[in-house]
Amino acid sequence: AYNLTGLKNDEDIIIKHFLDSLLYLKVMPDGEIKVADVGSGAGFPGIPIKIIRPEIGMYLIESSGKKSAFLRHIIRELELKKIEVIEKRIEEIKVNQELSLPVDIAVTRALFSIKDFIKKASHIVKQGGILILNKGPKVKEELDIIKDIKYEIVTVNLPLSDIKRNIVIVNL
């Protein structure tokens, strides 16, 4: 038994993983889009998004072999379709090789700074696509050091908690 997330009790897991993951849906366009969850870890936010929006084509990008094996197991157990694990670092991924086409959206949780995520993930997102990050209270400080980007911040309350999240949408 491995603890892939660090959270110990059921309430924290429900709120800080599942509900937190679903916040991305508030800013995602409708329809059959392709999404890359970069640094997927234990499958958050990608797997909860996929469960709620089965029409989405999802790539779970995770460099850890142990975590990638777990993701493949969960996909089989849940019988999810149109979802693929890519066991590589984001910098190593090439469009038309590991990814059949550029994705519409790349998402990540706290894995990257906004600046690093733009730098590392933009090459897998189509022109006109978006990057979505879930950030905490210091989001303005991160954005102040980045020049020449188009972005929007949507502040939402994390259900069943006093936590506010800043969903940052970067237009490419």
mmCIF file of C-alpha atoms in Angstrom:
data_model
loop_
_atom_site.group_PDB
_atom_site.id
_atom_site.type_symbol
_atom_site.label_atom_id
_atom_site.label_comp_id
_atom_site.label_asym_id
_atom_site.label_seq_id
_atom_site.Cartn_x
_atom_site.Cartn_y
_atom_site.Cartn_z
ATOM 1 C CA ALA A 1 0.000 0.000 0.000
ATOM 2 C CA TYR A 2 1.378 3.352 -1.071
ATOM 3 C CA ASN A 3 0.193 6.812 -0.147
ATOM 4 C CA LEU A 4 0.551 8.667 -3.435
ATOM 5 C CA THR A 5 -0.952 11.948 -2.217
ATOM 6 C CA GLY A 6 0.116 12.638 1.371
ATOM 7 C CA LEU A 7 -3.419 13.219 2.682
ATOM 8 C CA LYS A 8 -4.533 10.930 5.499
ATOM 9 C CA ASN A 9 -8.251 11.341 6.227
ATOM 10 C CA ASP A 10 -11.265 10.807 3.981
ATOM 11 C CA GLU A 11 -12.654 14.330 4.331
ATOM 12 C CA ASP A 12 -9.361 15.931 3.254
ATOM 13 C CA ILE A 13 -9.090 13.519 0.327
ATOM 14 C CA ILE A 14 -12.626 14.318 -0.859
ATOM 15 C CA ILE A 15 -12.210 18.085 -0.512
ATOM 16 C CA LYS A 16 -8.578 18.640 -1.449
ATOM 17 C CA HIS A 17 -8.355 16.118 -4.264
ATOM 18 C CA PHE A 18 -11.755 15.313 -5.775
ATOM 19 C CA LEU A 19 -13.607 18.600 -5.276
ATOM 20 C CA ASP A 20 -10.451 20.617 -5.938
ATOM 21 C CA SER A 21 -10.026 18.739 -9.233
ATOM 22 C CA LEU A 22 -13.573 19.537 -10.311
ATOM 23 C CA LEU A 23 -12.935 23.283 -10.005
ATOM 24 C CA TYR A 24 -11.176 23.110 -13.394
ATOM 25 C CA LEU A 25 -14.525 22.282 -14.994
ATOM 26 C CA LYS A 26 -15.805 25.758 -14.115
ATOM 27 C CA VAL A 27 -13.503 27.265 -16.756
ATOM 28 C CA MET A 28 -13.299 24.486 -19.371
ATOM 29 C CA PRO A 29 -15.197 24.844 -22.624
ATOM 30 C CA ASP A 30 -17.945 22.366 -23.488
ATOM 31 C CA GLY A 31 -17.597 19.734 -26.168
ATOM 32 C CA GLU A 32 -15.094 17.107 -27.225
ATOM 33 C CA ILE A 33 -11.814 18.690 -26.280
ATOM 34 C CA LYS A 34 -8.374 17.186 -25.708
ATOM 35 C CA VAL A 35 -6.792 17.820 -22.310
ATOM 36 C CA ALA A 36 -3.347 17.032 -20.893
ATOM 37 C CA ASP A 37 -2.996 16.681 -17.115
ATOM 38 C CA VAL A 38 0.682 17.520 -16.605
ATOM 39 C CA GLY A 39 2.288 15.961 -13.537
ATOM 40 C CA SER A 40 -0.785 13.828 -12.980
ATOM 41 C CA GLY A 41 0.575 12.029 -9.902
ATOM 42 C CA ALA A 42 -2.282 9.994 -8.432
ATOM 43 C CA GLY A 43 -4.614 11.169 -11.215
ATOM 44 C CA PHE A 44 -5.692 14.569 -9.950
ATOM 45 C CA PRO A 45 -7.208 16.542 -11.581
ATOM 46 C CA GLY A 46 -7.355 14.390 -14.742
ATOM 47 C CA ILE A 47 -9.323 11.353 -13.582
ATOM 48 C CA PRO A 48 -12.129 13.238 -11.760
ATOM 49 C CA ILE A 49 -12.450 15.541 -14.798
ATOM 50 C CA LYS A 50 -12.647 12.497 -17.088
ATOM 51 C CA ILE A 51 -15.316 10.822 -14.918
ATOM 52 C CA ILE A 52 -17.550 13.905 -15.008
ATOM 53 C CA ARG A 53 -16.822 14.738 -18.671
ATOM 54 C CA PRO A 54 -16.351 11.358 -20.427
ATOM 55 C CA GLU A 55 -16.350 13.000 -23.886
ATOM 56 C CA ILE A 56 -12.996 14.663 -23.153
ATOM 57 C CA GLY A 57 -9.882 13.042 -24.597
ATOM 58 C CA MET A 58 -7.425 12.949 -21.672
ATOM 59 C CA TYR A 59 -3.664 12.473 -21.495
ATOM 60 C CA LEU A 60 -2.208 11.872 -18.039
ATOM 61 C CA ILE A 61 1.437 12.932 -18.178
ATOM 62 C CA GLU A 62 3.492 11.475 -15.329
ATOM 63 C CA SER A 63 7.217 10.709 -15.286
ATOM 64 C CA SER A 64 7.180 8.390 -12.240
ATOM 65 C CA GLY A 65 6.922 4.716 -13.167
ATOM 66 C CA LYS A 66 5.141 3.827 -9.911
ATOM 67 C CA LYS A 67 2.550 6.573 -10.335
ATOM 68 C CA SER A 68 2.077 5.773 -14.037
ATOM 69 C CA ALA A 69 1.427 2.108 -13.196
ATOM 70 C CA PHE A 70 -1.152 3.213 -10.616
ATOM 71 C CA LEU A 71 -2.846 5.462 -13.195
ATOM 72 C CA ARG A 72 -3.061 2.614 -15.729
ATOM 73 C CA HIS A 73 -4.563 0.368 -13.031
ATOM 74 C CA ILE A 74 -7.209 2.976 -12.116
ATOM 75 C CA ILE A 75 -8.099 3.509 -15.787
ATOM 76 C CA ARG A 76 -8.634 -0.258 -16.214
ATOM 77 C CA GLU A 77 -10.627 -0.575 -12.977
ATOM 78 C CA LEU A 78 -12.893 2.357 -13.861
ATOM 79 C CA GLU A 79 -13.105 1.231 -17.510
ATOM 80 C CA LEU A 80 -12.353 4.752 -18.717
ATOM 81 C CA LYS A 81 -12.110 5.348 -22.466
ATOM 82 C CA LYS A 82 -10.264 8.030 -24.461
ATOM 83 C CA ILE A 83 -7.610 8.359 -21.757
ATOM 84 C CA GLU A 84 -3.908 7.575 -22.004
ATOM 85 C CA VAL A 85 -0.947 7.640 -19.621
ATOM 86 C CA ILE A 86 2.280 9.092 -20.995
ATOM 87 C CA GLU A 87 5.202 8.112 -18.776
ATOM 88 C CA LYS A 88 7.566 10.968 -19.560
ATOM 89 C CA ARG A 89 8.553 14.397 -18.373
ATOM 90 C CA ILE A 90 6.612 17.157 -20.105
ATOM 91 C CA GLU A 91 9.818 18.493 -21.672
ATOM 92 C CA GLU A 92 10.395 15.142 -23.438
ATOM 93 C CA ILE A 93 6.988 14.935 -25.103
ATOM 94 C CA LYS A 94 6.709 15.591 -28.810
ATOM 95 C CA VAL A 95 3.484 16.342 -30.641
ATOM 96 C CA ASN A 96 2.780 13.747 -33.368
ATOM 97 C CA GLN A 97 4.768 11.164 -31.402
ATOM 98 C CA GLU A 98 3.518 10.684 -27.832
ATOM 99 C CA LEU A 99 0.602 13.045 -28.484
ATOM 100 C CA SER A 100 -1.344 12.481 -31.691
ATOM 101 C CA LEU A 101 -2.137 16.189 -31.954
ATOM 102 C CA PRO A 102 -1.655 19.283 -29.862
ATOM 103 C CA VAL A 103 -4.195 19.426 -27.030
ATOM 104 C CA ASP A 104 -6.753 22.175 -26.505
ATOM 105 C CA ILE A 105 -5.939 22.543 -22.809
ATOM 106 C CA ALA A 106 -3.116 21.635 -20.442
ATOM 107 C CA VAL A 107 -3.873 21.579 -16.711
ATOM 108 C CA THR A 108 -1.714 21.210 -13.635
ATOM 109 C CA ARG A 109 -2.056 21.577 -9.900
ATOM 110 C CA ALA A 110 0.656 23.034 -7.661
ATOM 111 C CA LEU A 111 3.458 21.257 -9.508
ATOM 112 C CA PHE A 112 4.739 24.290 -11.423
ATOM 113 C CA SER A 113 4.970 28.029 -11.066
ATOM 114 C CA ILE A 114 2.862 29.784 -13.695
ATOM 115 C CA LYS A 115 5.999 30.914 -15.537
ATOM 116 C CA ASP A 116 7.497 27.391 -15.590
ATOM 117 C CA PHE A 117 4.214 25.836 -16.722
ATOM 118 C CA ILE A 118 3.960 28.245 -19.647
ATOM 119 C CA LYS A 119 7.567 27.499 -20.607
ATOM 120 C CA LYS A 120 7.324 23.699 -20.251
ATOM 121 C CA ALA A 121 3.795 22.938 -21.486
ATOM 122 C CA SER A 122 3.043 25.458 -24.245
ATOM 123 C CA HIS A 123 4.569 23.240 -26.948
ATOM 124 C CA ILE A 124 1.861 20.568 -26.492
ATOM 125 C CA VAL A 125 -1.071 23.021 -26.662
ATOM 126 C CA LYS A 126 -2.516 24.187 -29.964
ATOM 127 C CA GLN A 127 -2.406 27.838 -30.923
ATOM 128 C CA GLY A 128 -5.468 29.458 -29.385
ATOM 129 C CA GLY A 129 -5.535 26.835 -26.625
ATOM 130 C CA ILE A 130 -5.263 27.455 -22.907
ATOM 131 C CA LEU A 131 -3.302 26.476 -19.835
ATOM 132 C CA ILE A 132 -5.237 26.122 -16.575
ATOM 133 C CA LEU A 133 -3.562 26.211 -13.175
ATOM 134 C CA ASN A 134 -5.092 25.967 -9.712
ATOM 135 C CA LYS A 135 -3.211 28.401 -7.477
ATOM 136 C CA GLY A 136 -3.377 29.590 -3.899
ATOM 137 C CA PRO A 137 -3.240 33.078 -2.380
ATOM 138 C CA LYS A 138 0.121 34.157 -3.876
ATOM 139 C CA VAL A 139 -1.082 34.054 -7.477
ATOM 140 C CA LYS A 140 -0.666 37.816 -8.046
ATOM 141 C CA GLU A 141 3.003 37.666 -7.022
ATOM 142 C CA GLU A 142 3.614 34.921 -9.600
ATOM 143 C CA LEU A 143 1.803 36.809 -12.345
ATOM 144 C CA ASP A 144 3.584 40.104 -11.622
ATOM 145 C CA ILE A 145 6.935 38.651 -12.751
ATOM 146 C CA ILE A 146 5.585 37.404 -16.093
ATOM 147 C CA LYS A 147 5.341 39.828 -18.994
ATOM 148 C CA ASP A 148 3.275 39.690 -22.169
ATOM 149 C CA ILE A 149 0.741 36.999 -21.337
ATOM 150 C CA LYS A 150 -3.018 37.084 -21.633
ATOM 151 C CA TYR A 151 -4.655 35.594 -18.575
ATOM 152 C CA GLU A 152 -7.788 35.549 -16.480
ATOM 153 C CA ILE A 153 -8.173 34.642 -12.802
ATOM 154 C CA VAL A 154 -11.390 33.056 -11.543
ATOM 155 C CA THR A 155 -11.533 32.922 -7.739
ATOM 156 C CA VAL A 156 -13.734 30.158 -6.349
ATOM 157 C CA ASN A 157 -14.471 28.723 -2.934
ATOM 158 C CA LEU A 158 -13.444 25.115 -2.468
ATOM 159 C CA PRO A 159 -16.713 23.397 -1.408
ATOM 160 C CA LEU A 160 -17.011 22.223 2.212
ATOM 161 C CA SER A 161 -14.023 24.341 3.276
ATOM 162 C CA ASP A 162 -12.917 27.915 3.927
ATOM 163 C CA ILE A 163 -10.289 27.648 1.197
ATOM 164 C CA LYS A 164 -10.270 29.983 -1.808
ATOM 165 C CA ARG A 165 -8.671 28.842 -5.045
ATOM 166 C CA ASN A 166 -7.494 30.988 -7.915
ATOM 167 C CA ILE A 167 -8.025 29.281 -11.240
ATOM 168 C CA VAL A 168 -5.606 30.895 -13.683
ATOM 169 C CA ILE A 169 -6.419 30.633 -17.378
ATOM 170 C CA VAL A 170 -3.511 31.523 -19.681
ATOM 171 C CA ASN A 171 -4.413 32.098 -23.338
ATOM 172 C CA LEU A 172 -1.829 30.943 -25.868
#
